[in-house]
C-alpha cells in the first residue's frame, strides 16, 4: 500500500516524467517535452496558494495531484493537475489522490472543488463522474490550440 506525501522541488523531474508518461493526448499534439514540464512545475511551486501531493509506493512516485486553494466563488478550490504514470493507471492511485485532495480541502474550510479537463478526454471525464463530480459547463476555445478538436474545456464540480 502506498502513501500520500507533500511534494517539493526535489520531485520536479519525476513529476515531469509522470506527466509525459500519463498518456495525455494533447501532449503529443503540442509536442510537450520533459523540460517544458520541469519549467512549469518549478514555476507552480512558487505559487503560494498551490500544493502538490504525490502517491508513493515502494519508494516510487507513481502519481501526483495539484490543488489550487483558490477558485472563484465562496470557499471554492480547484483540483488543477492530476497525473498517474501510465504503467500504474487503473490501480486506484488517481482515486486515492483525489480523495486525499478533497479531504485536505474540506479540512481547510473549502466547501466545493472544481476540475477542468478537455472535452475530448472521455476516460478522464468518466473518472471524475465516477467520483461524484458533476458537469458545470463547457468552454469552447478555452485552450486556444490550433486544432479545434482539442480546444473545448469542460468544468466539473463536487460539493465537499
PDB file of C-alpha atoms in Angstrom:
ATOM      1  CA  UNK A   1       0.000   0.000   0.000  1.00  0.00           C
ATOM      2  CA  UNK A   2       1.268   3.430  -0.938  1.00  0.00           C
ATOM      3  CA  UNK A   3       1.157   6.690   0.931  1.00  0.00           C
ATOM      4  CA  UNK A   4       0.401  10.294   0.049  1.00  0.00           C
ATOM      5  CA  UNK A   5       3.211  12.792   0.600  1.00  0.00           C
ATOM      6  CA  UNK A   6       3.546  16.524   0.027  1.00  0.00           C
ATOM      7  CA  UNK A   7       5.844  17.186  -2.926  1.00  0.00           C
ATOM      8  CA  UNK A   8       8.501  19.837  -3.328  1.00  0.00           C
ATOM      9  CA  UNK A   9      11.098  20.927  -5.877  1.00  0.00           C
ATOM     10  CA  UNK A  10      13.089  17.716  -5.374  1.00  0.00           C
ATOM     11  CA  UNK A  11      10.291  15.929  -7.230  1.00  0.00           C
ATOM     12  CA  UNK A  12      10.256  18.163 -10.343  1.00  0.00           C
ATOM     13  CA  UNK A  13      11.872  15.726 -12.786  1.00  0.00           C
ATOM     14  CA  UNK A  14       9.855  12.715 -11.616  1.00  0.00           C
ATOM     15  CA  UNK A  15       6.635  14.737 -11.834  1.00  0.00           C
ATOM     16  CA  UNK A  16       7.566  15.755 -15.385  1.00  0.00           C
ATOM     17  CA  UNK A  17       8.232  12.110 -16.281  1.00  0.00           C
ATOM     18  CA  UNK A  18       4.871  11.073 -14.836  1.00  0.00           C
ATOM     19  CA  UNK A  19       3.093  13.806 -16.790  1.00  0.00           C
ATOM     20  CA  UNK A  20       4.700  12.682 -20.044  1.00  0.00           C
ATOM     21  CA  UNK A  21       4.030   9.007 -19.259  1.00  0.00           C
ATOM     22  CA  UNK A  22       0.399   9.603 -18.247  1.00  0.00           C
ATOM     23  CA  UNK A  23      -0.695   9.381 -21.886  1.00  0.00           C
ATOM     24  CA  UNK A  24      -2.302  12.828 -22.140  1.00  0.00           C
ATOM     25  CA  UNK A  25      -3.259  13.064 -25.814  1.00  0.00           C
ATOM     26  CA  UNK A  26      -2.672  16.817 -26.040  1.00  0.00           C
ATOM     27  CA  UNK A  27       0.993  16.383 -25.060  1.00  0.00           C
ATOM     28  CA  UNK A  28       1.599  14.567 -28.330  1.00  0.00           C
ATOM     29  CA  UNK A  29      -0.240  17.184 -30.362  1.00  0.00           C
ATOM     30  CA  UNK A  30       1.596  20.067 -28.702  1.00  0.00           C
ATOM     31  CA  UNK A  31       4.937  18.182 -28.702  1.00  0.00           C
ATOM     32  CA  UNK A  32       5.443  18.806 -24.987  1.00  0.00           C
ATOM     33  CA  UNK A  33       8.923  17.864 -23.739  1.00  0.00           C
ATOM     34  CA  UNK A  34      10.216  16.868 -20.312  1.00  0.00           C
ATOM     35  CA  UNK A  35      11.937  20.231 -19.845  1.00  0.00           C
ATOM     36  CA  UNK A  36       8.642  22.044 -20.564  1.00  0.00           C
ATOM     37  CA  UNK A  37       7.045  20.266 -17.618  1.00  0.00           C
ATOM     38  CA  UNK A  38      10.052  20.808 -15.350  1.00  0.00           C
ATOM     39  CA  UNK A  39       9.877  24.561 -16.026  1.00  0.00           C
ATOM     40  CA  UNK A  40       6.108  24.636 -15.450  1.00  0.00           C
ATOM     41  CA  UNK A  41       6.319  22.741 -12.162  1.00  0.00           C
ATOM     42  CA  UNK A  42       9.205  24.912 -10.978  1.00  0.00           C
ATOM     43  CA  UNK A  43       7.017  27.956 -11.658  1.00  0.00           C
ATOM     44  CA  UNK A  44       3.975  26.428  -9.943  1.00  0.00           C
ATOM     45  CA  UNK A  45       5.908  25.561  -6.775  1.00  0.00           C
ATOM     46  CA  UNK A  46       6.455  29.300  -6.259  1.00  0.00           C
ATOM     47  CA  UNK A  47       2.697  29.978  -6.156  1.00  0.00           C
ATOM     48  CA  UNK A  48       1.700  30.181  -2.501  1.00  0.00           C
ATOM     49  CA  UNK A  49      -1.902  29.047  -2.908  1.00  0.00           C
ATOM     50  CA  UNK A  50      -0.968  25.780  -4.671  1.00  0.00           C
ATOM     51  CA  UNK A  51       0.015  22.458  -3.092  1.00  0.00           C
ATOM     52  CA  UNK A  52       1.314  19.279  -4.698  1.00  0.00           C
ATOM     53  CA  UNK A  53       0.732  15.813  -3.278  1.00  0.00           C
ATOM     54  CA  UNK A  54       2.135  12.556  -4.578  1.00  0.00           C
ATOM     55  CA  UNK A  55       1.320   8.891  -4.294  1.00  0.00           C
ATOM     56  CA  UNK A  56       4.481   6.996  -3.379  1.00  0.00           C
ATOM     57  CA  UNK A  57       4.769   3.228  -3.127  1.00  0.00           C
ATOM     58  CA  UNK A  58       7.873   1.093  -2.617  1.00  0.00           C
ATOM     59  CA  UNK A  59       9.981   4.251  -2.950  1.00  0.00           C
ATOM     60  CA  UNK A  60       8.483   5.128  -6.351  1.00  0.00           C
ATOM     61  CA  UNK A  61       6.396   8.237  -7.045  1.00  0.00           C
ATOM     62  CA  UNK A  62       3.556   6.878  -9.202  1.00  0.00           C
ATOM     63  CA  UNK A  63       1.234   9.858  -9.480  1.00  0.00           C
ATOM     64  CA  UNK A  64       0.509  13.325  -8.171  1.00  0.00           C
ATOM     65  CA  UNK A  65      -2.218  15.913  -7.750  1.00  0.00           C
ATOM     66  CA  UNK A  66      -2.097  19.687  -7.516  1.00  0.00           C
ATOM     67  CA  UNK A  67      -4.694  21.744  -5.671  1.00  0.00           C
ATOM     68  CA  UNK A  68      -5.206  25.473  -6.055  1.00  0.00           C
ATOM     69  CA  UNK A  69      -6.507  26.847  -2.790  1.00  0.00           C
ATOM     70  CA  UNK A  70      -8.475  29.434  -4.703  1.00  0.00           C
ATOM     71  CA  UNK A  71     -11.263  29.343  -7.262  1.00  0.00           C
ATOM     72  CA  UNK A  72     -13.937  31.982  -7.982  1.00  0.00           C
ATOM     73  CA  UNK A  73     -16.786  31.718  -5.503  1.00  0.00           C
ATOM     74  CA  UNK A  74     -17.086  31.469  -1.739  1.00  0.00           C
ATOM     75  CA  UNK A  75     -14.784  28.796  -0.275  1.00  0.00           C
ATOM     76  CA  UNK A  76     -14.083  27.139  -3.626  1.00  0.00           C
ATOM     77  CA  UNK A  77     -10.845  25.446  -4.704  1.00  0.00           C
ATOM     78  CA  UNK A  78      -9.602  23.647  -7.808  1.00  0.00           C
ATOM     79  CA  UNK A  79      -8.103  20.258  -8.462  1.00  0.00           C
ATOM     80  CA  UNK A  80      -5.720  21.697 -11.004  1.00  0.00           C
ATOM     81  CA  UNK A  81      -3.442  18.861 -12.081  1.00  0.00           C
ATOM     82  CA  UNK A  82      -3.774  15.106 -11.741  1.00  0.00           C
ATOM     83  CA  UNK A  83      -1.418  12.641 -13.375  1.00  0.00           C
ATOM     84  CA  UNK A  84      -0.694   8.954 -12.863  1.00  0.00           C
ATOM     85  CA  UNK A  85       2.110   7.183 -14.685  1.00  0.00           C
ATOM     86  CA  UNK A  86       0.528   5.116 -17.465  1.00  0.00           C
ATOM     87  CA  UNK A  87       2.134   1.942 -16.087  1.00  0.00           C
ATOM     88  CA  UNK A  88       0.167   2.323 -12.832  1.00  0.00           C
ATOM     89  CA  UNK A  89      -3.173   3.611 -14.113  1.00  0.00           C
ATOM     90  CA  UNK A  90      -6.257   1.609 -13.196  1.00  0.00           C
ATOM     91  CA  UNK A  91      -4.935   0.666  -9.734  1.00  0.00           C
ATOM     92  CA  UNK A  92      -6.786   3.290  -7.685  1.00  0.00           C
ATOM     93  CA  UNK A  93      -3.912   5.764  -7.450  1.00  0.00           C
ATOM     94  CA  UNK A  94      -5.860   8.612  -9.065  1.00  0.00           C
ATOM     95  CA  UNK A  95      -8.846   7.876  -6.839  1.00  0.00           C
ATOM     96  CA  UNK A  96      -6.617   7.918  -3.753  1.00  0.00           C
ATOM     97  CA  UNK A  97      -5.060  11.225  -4.785  1.00  0.00           C
ATOM     98  CA  UNK A  98      -8.409  12.880  -5.485  1.00  0.00           C
ATOM     99  CA  UNK A  99      -9.852  11.603  -2.192  1.00  0.00           C
ATOM    100  CA  UNK A 100      -6.833  12.961  -0.325  1.00  0.00           C
ATOM    101  CA  UNK A 101      -7.090  16.368  -2.027  1.00  0.00           C
ATOM    102  CA  UNK A 102     -10.817  16.547  -1.292  1.00  0.00           C
ATOM    103  CA  UNK A 103     -10.239  15.711   2.386  1.00  0.00           C
ATOM    104  CA  UNK A 104      -7.402  18.249   2.568  1.00  0.00           C
ATOM    105  CA  UNK A 105      -9.635  20.937   1.010  1.00  0.00           C
ATOM    106  CA  UNK A 106     -12.502  20.167   3.364  1.00  0.00           C
ATOM    107  CA  UNK A 107     -10.170  20.384   6.379  1.00  0.00           C
ATOM    108  CA  UNK A 108      -9.032  23.812   5.108  1.00  0.00           C
ATOM    109  CA  UNK A 109     -12.652  25.005   5.093  1.00  0.00           C
ATOM    110  CA  UNK A 110     -13.461  24.726   1.403  1.00  0.00           C
ATOM    111  CA  UNK A 111     -16.990  23.694   0.511  1.00  0.00           C
ATOM    112  CA  UNK A 112     -16.698  22.980  -3.209  1.00  0.00           C
ATOM    113  CA  UNK A 113     -13.976  21.719  -5.540  1.00  0.00           C
ATOM    114  CA  UNK A 114     -13.727  22.214  -9.294  1.00  0.00           C
ATOM    115  CA  UNK A 115     -11.758  20.456 -12.026  1.00  0.00           C
ATOM    116  CA  UNK A 116     -11.255  21.304 -15.693  1.00  0.00           C
ATOM    117  CA  UNK A 117     -10.438  18.775 -18.379  1.00  0.00           C
ATOM    118  CA  UNK A 118     -10.520  18.642 -22.152  1.00  0.00           C
ATOM    119  CA  UNK A 119     -13.862  17.692 -23.685  1.00  0.00           C
ATOM    120  CA  UNK A 120     -12.172  15.003 -25.814  1.00  0.00           C
ATOM    121  CA  UNK A 121     -10.763  13.200 -22.761  1.00  0.00           C
ATOM    122  CA  UNK A 122     -13.659  10.784 -22.284  1.00  0.00           C
ATOM    123  CA  UNK A 123     -11.811   8.476 -19.892  1.00  0.00           C
ATOM    124  CA  UNK A 124     -10.894  11.388 -17.616  1.00  0.00           C
ATOM    125  CA  UNK A 125     -14.449  12.698 -17.704  1.00  0.00           C
ATOM    126  CA  UNK A 126     -15.851   9.288 -16.720  1.00  0.00           C
ATOM    127  CA  UNK A 127     -13.297   9.143 -13.900  1.00  0.00           C
ATOM    128  CA  UNK A 128     -14.498  12.454 -12.433  1.00  0.00           C
ATOM    129  CA  UNK A 129     -18.144  11.460 -12.848  1.00  0.00           C
ATOM    130  CA  UNK A 130     -17.471   8.143 -11.078  1.00  0.00           C
ATOM    131  CA  UNK A 131     -16.052  10.125  -8.155  1.00  0.00           C
ATOM    132  CA  UNK A 132     -19.219  12.220  -7.856  1.00  0.00           C
ATOM    133  CA  UNK A 133     -18.256  15.276  -9.899  1.00  0.00           C
ATOM    134  CA  UNK A 134     -20.996  16.970 -11.920  1.00  0.00           C
ATOM    135  CA  UNK A 135     -20.600  18.737 -15.237  1.00  0.00           C
ATOM    136  CA  UNK A 136     -20.940  22.501 -14.777  1.00  0.00           C
ATOM    137  CA  UNK A 137     -20.274  23.887 -18.252  1.00  0.00           C
ATOM    138  CA  UNK A 138     -18.293  23.666 -21.497  1.00  0.00           C
ATOM    139  CA  UNK A 139     -15.934  26.374 -22.727  1.00  0.00           C
ATOM    140  CA  UNK A 140     -15.207  26.255 -26.482  1.00  0.00           C
ATOM    141  CA  UNK A 141     -11.857  27.776 -27.414  1.00  0.00           C
ATOM    142  CA  UNK A 142     -10.666  27.649 -23.797  1.00  0.00           C
ATOM    143  CA  UNK A 143      -7.289  26.064 -24.524  1.00  0.00           C
ATOM    144  CA  UNK A 144      -6.549  28.013 -27.688  1.00  0.00           C
ATOM    145  CA  UNK A 145      -4.831  25.160 -29.537  1.00  0.00           C
ATOM    146  CA  UNK A 146      -4.695  25.470 -33.312  1.00  0.00           C
ATOM    147  CA  UNK A 147      -6.570  22.154 -33.662  1.00  0.00           C
ATOM    148  CA  UNK A 148     -10.230  22.942 -32.888  1.00  0.00           C
ATOM    149  CA  UNK A 149     -10.957  19.369 -31.773  1.00  0.00           C
ATOM    150  CA  UNK A 150      -8.938  19.887 -28.603  1.00  0.00           C
ATOM    151  CA  UNK A 151      -9.838  23.458 -27.616  1.00  0.00           C
ATOM    152  CA  UNK A 152     -13.030  22.875 -25.594  1.00  0.00           C
ATOM    153  CA  UNK A 153     -12.695  22.606 -21.817  1.00  0.00           C
ATOM    154  CA  UNK A 154     -15.298  21.088 -19.553  1.00  0.00           C
ATOM    155  CA  UNK A 155     -15.664  22.114 -15.930  1.00  0.00           C
ATOM    156  CA  UNK A 156     -16.726  19.697 -13.206  1.00  0.00           C
ATOM    157  CA  UNK A 157     -17.558  20.369  -9.557  1.00  0.00           C
ATOM    158  CA  UNK A 158     -18.244  18.489  -6.367  1.00  0.00           C
ATOM    159  CA  UNK A 159     -19.626  19.620  -3.025  1.00  0.00           C
ATOM    160  CA  UNK A 160     -17.237  18.641  -0.246  1.00  0.00           C
TER     161      UNK A 160
END
